[in-house]
C-alpha positions as semicolon CSV with decimal commas, in nm:
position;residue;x (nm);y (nm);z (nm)
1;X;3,448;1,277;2,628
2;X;3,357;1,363;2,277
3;X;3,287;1,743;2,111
4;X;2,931;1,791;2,178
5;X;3,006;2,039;1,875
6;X;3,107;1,742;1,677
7;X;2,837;1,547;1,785
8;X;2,563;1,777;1,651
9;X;2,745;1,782;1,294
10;X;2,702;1,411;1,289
11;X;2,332;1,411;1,385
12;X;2,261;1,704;1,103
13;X;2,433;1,530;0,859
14;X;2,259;1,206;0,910
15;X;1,959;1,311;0,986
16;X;1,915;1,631;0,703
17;X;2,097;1,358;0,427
18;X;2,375;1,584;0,304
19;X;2,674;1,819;0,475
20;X;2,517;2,158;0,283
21;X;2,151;2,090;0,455
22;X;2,334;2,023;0,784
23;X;2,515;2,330;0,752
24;X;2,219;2,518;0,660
25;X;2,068;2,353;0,981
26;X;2,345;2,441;1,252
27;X;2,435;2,810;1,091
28;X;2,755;2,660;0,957
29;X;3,004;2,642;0,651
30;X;2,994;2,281;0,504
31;X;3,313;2,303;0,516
32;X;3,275;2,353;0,907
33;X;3,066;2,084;0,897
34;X;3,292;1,836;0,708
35;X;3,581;1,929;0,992
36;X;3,365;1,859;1,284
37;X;3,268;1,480;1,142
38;X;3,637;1,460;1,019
39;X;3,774;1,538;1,390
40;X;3,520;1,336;1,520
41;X;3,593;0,984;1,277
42;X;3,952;1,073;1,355
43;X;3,911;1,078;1,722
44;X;3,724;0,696;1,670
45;X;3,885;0,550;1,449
46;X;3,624;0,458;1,206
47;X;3,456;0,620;0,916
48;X;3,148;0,732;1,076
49;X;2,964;0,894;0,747
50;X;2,935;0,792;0,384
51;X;2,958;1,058;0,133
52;X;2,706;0,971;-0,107
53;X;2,375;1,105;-0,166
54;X;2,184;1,115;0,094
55;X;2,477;1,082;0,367
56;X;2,414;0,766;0,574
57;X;2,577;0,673;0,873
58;X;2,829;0,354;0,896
59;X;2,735;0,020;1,102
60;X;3,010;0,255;1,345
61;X;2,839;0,599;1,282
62;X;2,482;0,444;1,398
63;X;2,648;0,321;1,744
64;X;2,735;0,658;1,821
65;X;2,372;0,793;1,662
66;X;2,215;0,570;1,943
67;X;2,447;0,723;2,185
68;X;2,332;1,077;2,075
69;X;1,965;1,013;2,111
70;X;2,005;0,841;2,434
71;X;2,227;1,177;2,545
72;X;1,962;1,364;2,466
73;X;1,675;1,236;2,658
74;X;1,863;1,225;2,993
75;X;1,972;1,611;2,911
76;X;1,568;1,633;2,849
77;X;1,499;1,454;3,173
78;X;1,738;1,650;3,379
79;X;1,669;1,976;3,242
80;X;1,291;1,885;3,369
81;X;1,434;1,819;3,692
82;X;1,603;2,156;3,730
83;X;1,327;2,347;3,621
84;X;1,091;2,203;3,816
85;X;0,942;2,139;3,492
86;X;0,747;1,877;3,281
87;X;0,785;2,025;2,923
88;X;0,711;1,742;2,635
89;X;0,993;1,493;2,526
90;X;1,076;1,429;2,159
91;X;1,007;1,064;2,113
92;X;1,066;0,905;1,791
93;X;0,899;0,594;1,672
94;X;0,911;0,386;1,423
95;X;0,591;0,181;1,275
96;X;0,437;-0,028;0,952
97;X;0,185;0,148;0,837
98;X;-0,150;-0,083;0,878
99;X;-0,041;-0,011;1,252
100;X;-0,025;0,403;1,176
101;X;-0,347;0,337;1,017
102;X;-0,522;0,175;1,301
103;X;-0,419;0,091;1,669
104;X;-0,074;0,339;1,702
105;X;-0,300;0,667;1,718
106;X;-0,536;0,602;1,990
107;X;-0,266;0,449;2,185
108;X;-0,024;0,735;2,111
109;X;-0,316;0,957;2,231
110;X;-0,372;0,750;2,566
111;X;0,031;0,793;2,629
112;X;0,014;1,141;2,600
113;X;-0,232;1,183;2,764
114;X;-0,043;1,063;3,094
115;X;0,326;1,183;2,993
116;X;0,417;1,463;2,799
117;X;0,529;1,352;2,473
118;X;0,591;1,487;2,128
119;X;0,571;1,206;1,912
120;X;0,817;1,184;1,574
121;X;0,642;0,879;1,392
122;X;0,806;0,700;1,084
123;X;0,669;0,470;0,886
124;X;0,829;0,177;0,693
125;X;0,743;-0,189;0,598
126;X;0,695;-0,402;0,942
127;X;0,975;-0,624;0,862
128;X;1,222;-0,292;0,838
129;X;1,093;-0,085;1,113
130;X;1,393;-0,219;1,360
131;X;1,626;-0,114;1,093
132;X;1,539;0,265;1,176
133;X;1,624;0,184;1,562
134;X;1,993;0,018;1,437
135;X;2,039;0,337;1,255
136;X;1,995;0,550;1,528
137;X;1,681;0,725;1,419
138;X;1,412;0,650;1,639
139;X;1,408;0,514;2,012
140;X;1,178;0,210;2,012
141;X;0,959;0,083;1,708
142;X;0,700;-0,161;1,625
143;X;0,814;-0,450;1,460
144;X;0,707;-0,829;1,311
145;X;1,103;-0,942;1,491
146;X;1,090;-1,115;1,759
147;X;1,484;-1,141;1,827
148;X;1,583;-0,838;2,036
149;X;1,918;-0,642;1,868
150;X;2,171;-0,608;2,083
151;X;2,149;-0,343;2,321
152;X;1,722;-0,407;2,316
153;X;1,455;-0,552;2,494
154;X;1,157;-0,647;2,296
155;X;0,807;-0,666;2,399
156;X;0,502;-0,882;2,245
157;X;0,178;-0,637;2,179
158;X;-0,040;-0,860;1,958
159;X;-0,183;-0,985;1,675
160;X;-0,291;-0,886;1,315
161;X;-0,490;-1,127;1,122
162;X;-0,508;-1,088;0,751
163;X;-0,700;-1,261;0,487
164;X;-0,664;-1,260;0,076
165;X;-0,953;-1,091;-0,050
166;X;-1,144;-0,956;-0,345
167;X;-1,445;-0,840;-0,473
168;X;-1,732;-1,040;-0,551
169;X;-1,705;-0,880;-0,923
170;X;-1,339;-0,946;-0,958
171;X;-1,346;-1,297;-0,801
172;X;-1,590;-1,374;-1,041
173;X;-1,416;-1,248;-1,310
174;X;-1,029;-1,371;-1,242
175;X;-1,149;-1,707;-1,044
176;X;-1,445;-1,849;-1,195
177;X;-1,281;-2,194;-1,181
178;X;-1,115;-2,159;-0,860
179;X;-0,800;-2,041;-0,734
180;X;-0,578;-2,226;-1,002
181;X;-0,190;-2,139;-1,037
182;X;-0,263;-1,975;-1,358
183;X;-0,544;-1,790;-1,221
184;X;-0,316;-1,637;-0,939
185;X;-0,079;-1,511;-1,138
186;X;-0,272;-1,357;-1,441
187;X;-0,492;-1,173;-1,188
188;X;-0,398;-0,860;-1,093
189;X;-0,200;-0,882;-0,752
190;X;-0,193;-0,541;-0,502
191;X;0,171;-0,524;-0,336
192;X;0,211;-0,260;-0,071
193;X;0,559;-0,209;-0,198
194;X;0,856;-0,383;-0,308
195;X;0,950;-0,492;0,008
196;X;0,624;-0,634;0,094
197;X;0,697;-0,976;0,206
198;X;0,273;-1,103;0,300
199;X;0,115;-1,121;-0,026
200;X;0,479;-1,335;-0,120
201;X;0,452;-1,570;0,197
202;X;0,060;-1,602;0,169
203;X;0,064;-1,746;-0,201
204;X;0,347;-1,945;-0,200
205;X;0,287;-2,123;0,096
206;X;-0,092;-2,216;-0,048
207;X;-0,084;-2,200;-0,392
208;X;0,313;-2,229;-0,494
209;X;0,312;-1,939;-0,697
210;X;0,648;-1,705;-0,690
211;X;0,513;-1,339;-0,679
212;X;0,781;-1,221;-0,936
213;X;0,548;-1,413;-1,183
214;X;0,213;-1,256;-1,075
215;X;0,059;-0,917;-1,253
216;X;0,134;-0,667;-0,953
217;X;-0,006;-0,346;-0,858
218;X;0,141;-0,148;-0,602
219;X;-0,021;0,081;-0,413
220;X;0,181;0,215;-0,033
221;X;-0,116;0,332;0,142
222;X;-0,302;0,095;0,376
223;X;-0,669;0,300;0,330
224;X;-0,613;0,323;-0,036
225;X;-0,469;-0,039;-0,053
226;X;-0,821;-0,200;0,103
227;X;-1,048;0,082;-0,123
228;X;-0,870;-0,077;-0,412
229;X;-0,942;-0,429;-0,338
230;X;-1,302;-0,327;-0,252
231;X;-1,314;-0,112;-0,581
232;X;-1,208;-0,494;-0,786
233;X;-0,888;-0,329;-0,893
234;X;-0,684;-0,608;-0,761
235;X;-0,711;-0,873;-0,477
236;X;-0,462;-0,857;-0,147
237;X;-0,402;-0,979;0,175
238;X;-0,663;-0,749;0,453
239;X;-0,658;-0,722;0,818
240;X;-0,968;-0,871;1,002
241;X;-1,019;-0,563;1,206
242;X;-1,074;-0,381;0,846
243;X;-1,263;-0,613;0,644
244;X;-1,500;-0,762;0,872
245;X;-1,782;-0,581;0,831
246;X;-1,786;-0,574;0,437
247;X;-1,688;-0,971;0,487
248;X;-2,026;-1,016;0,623
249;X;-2,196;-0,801;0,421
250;X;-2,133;-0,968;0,119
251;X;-1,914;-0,653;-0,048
252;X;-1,600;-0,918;-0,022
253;X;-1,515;-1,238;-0,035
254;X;-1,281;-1,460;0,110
255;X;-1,048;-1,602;-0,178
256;X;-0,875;-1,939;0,047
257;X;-1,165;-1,941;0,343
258;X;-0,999;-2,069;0,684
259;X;-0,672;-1,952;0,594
260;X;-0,492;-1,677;0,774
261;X;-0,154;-1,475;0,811
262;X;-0,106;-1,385;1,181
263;X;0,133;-1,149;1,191
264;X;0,289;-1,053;1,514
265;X;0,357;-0,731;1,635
266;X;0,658;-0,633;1,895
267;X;0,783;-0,303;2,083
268;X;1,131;-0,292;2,081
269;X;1,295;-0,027;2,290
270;X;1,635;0,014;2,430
271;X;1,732;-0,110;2,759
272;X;1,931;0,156;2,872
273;X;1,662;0,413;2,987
274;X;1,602;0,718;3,179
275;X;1,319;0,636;3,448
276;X;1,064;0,864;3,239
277;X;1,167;0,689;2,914
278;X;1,130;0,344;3,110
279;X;0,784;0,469;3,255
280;X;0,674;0,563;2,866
281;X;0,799;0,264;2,722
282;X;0,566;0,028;2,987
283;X;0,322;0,261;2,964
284;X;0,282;0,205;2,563
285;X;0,306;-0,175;2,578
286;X;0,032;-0,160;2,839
287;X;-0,199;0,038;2,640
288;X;-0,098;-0,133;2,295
289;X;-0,223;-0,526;2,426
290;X;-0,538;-0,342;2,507
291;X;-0,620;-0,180;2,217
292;X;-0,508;-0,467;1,977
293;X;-0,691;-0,738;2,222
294;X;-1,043;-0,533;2,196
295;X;-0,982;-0,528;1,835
296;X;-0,929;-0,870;1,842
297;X;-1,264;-0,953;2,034
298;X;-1,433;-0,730;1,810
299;X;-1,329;-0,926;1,534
């Protein structure tokens, strides 16, 4: 049976980024700290923490980070049961952010309002979110993968359907004669972030233009993102469920009408569960196709 001691000084450290915050965190040297992992890696085998800035924990490290969460919601669930009690679970999630942004909160509100949850959301790019459950950091995420990691079950919620929009004033302006090659790359081009992978797939698979040619703005905020493109700052890739009114109103316009990116979303969650965590997990996929399904309709 491992420390539990040493345990906790590899969660800190992972989790806080550095041995000094972790030490600050537990009431401990860093040295202290540094002895616990060291006992611990020694006791494994493996190098379980790099030491660089932030600390990170090794493909080995995150194995035994999943082992820790999972630890400590069955010593949540049967320190409930002993009390007689029903305080609120930590549950962290991972999630892209058009999802934080629209369907996750009023489905995070209909969970809790059945089980007693604390959510612990983090946000990332939808193709990286399942890299945050590999890691050890959060218990189930939403994702664009399909393939369930190891260890996983995965879950189908829905789907997003985005368009490439602009402003009538900046369509105008950037694509009098059309949506040419040369047009799509000398007008300016809003990127989520560096690791956003739609606006990429979108105009090379209709237009064969490489991104890493295009004028780019980046902007990481989904509200922000769509004020921008409404505002004729640049022109992007928009969910339906956001754009649909202002479609029809005339305040954008569709740059390639007809022509979508359906992106679909996923809950993966591990399969090794407590009942409540099991219960929590069905109960969020349940609520998640409805939401996303009456957006959908509404569409």
């Amino acid at each position: 049976m491992w420390d539990s001691k040493q345990l906790t000084a590899l969660w800190a450290v992972t989790e806080r980024g550095s041995f000094e915050a972790a030490a600050e965190q537990l009431d401990l040297t860093a040295s202290a700290v540094s002895q616990r992992i060291r006992a611990l890696e020694e006791e494994t085998g493996f190098a379980l923490v790099t030491r660089t800035r932030p600390c990170r924990a090794t493909p080995q490290g995150q194995k035994i980070l999943r082992f820790i969460r999972n630890l400590h919601w069955l010593e949540q669930d049967v320190r409930n049961e002993l009390a007689q009690q029903n305080r609120p679970y930590e549950w962290p999630v991972a999630t892209n952010y058009d999802s934080l942004e629209t369907w996750l909160l009023p489905v995070l509100a209909e969970v809790a309002r059945h089980e007693a949850v604390l959510p612990d959301v983090q946000a990332d790019n939808e193709e990286h979110t399942h890299k945050l459950m590999n890691e050890g950091r959060v218990m189930a995420a939403v994702s664009t993968r399909p393939q369930a990691m190891a260890g996983c079950e995965v879950h189908h919620l829905g789907i997003q359907a985005y368009r490439l929009l602009a402003a009538p004033v900046f369509a105008a302006r950037h694509f009098s004669d059309g949506l040419t090659k040369q047009a799509v790359q000398r007008a300016p081009l809003l990127m989520f972030d560096r690791k956003d992978e739609m606006q990429s797939a979108f105009l090379r698979r209709h237009f064969g233009v490489n991104t890493a040619r295009c004028a780019k703005i980046y902007l990481p905020a989904a509200t922000p993102f769509y004020h921008a493109v409404k505002l004729g700052l640049g022109y992007g890739m928009i969910p339906d469920w956001q754009s649909a009114d202002d479609l029809a109103a005339g305040r954008l316009v569709d740059l390639n009408p007809g022509h979508t990116i359906d992106i679909h979303l996923y809950w993966h969650c591990w399969k090794a569960q407590s009942p409540r965590l099991a219960r929590l997990n069905r109960l969020f996929v349940e609520t998640a196709r409805r939401v996303l399904a009456g957006q959908a309709a509404a569409v």
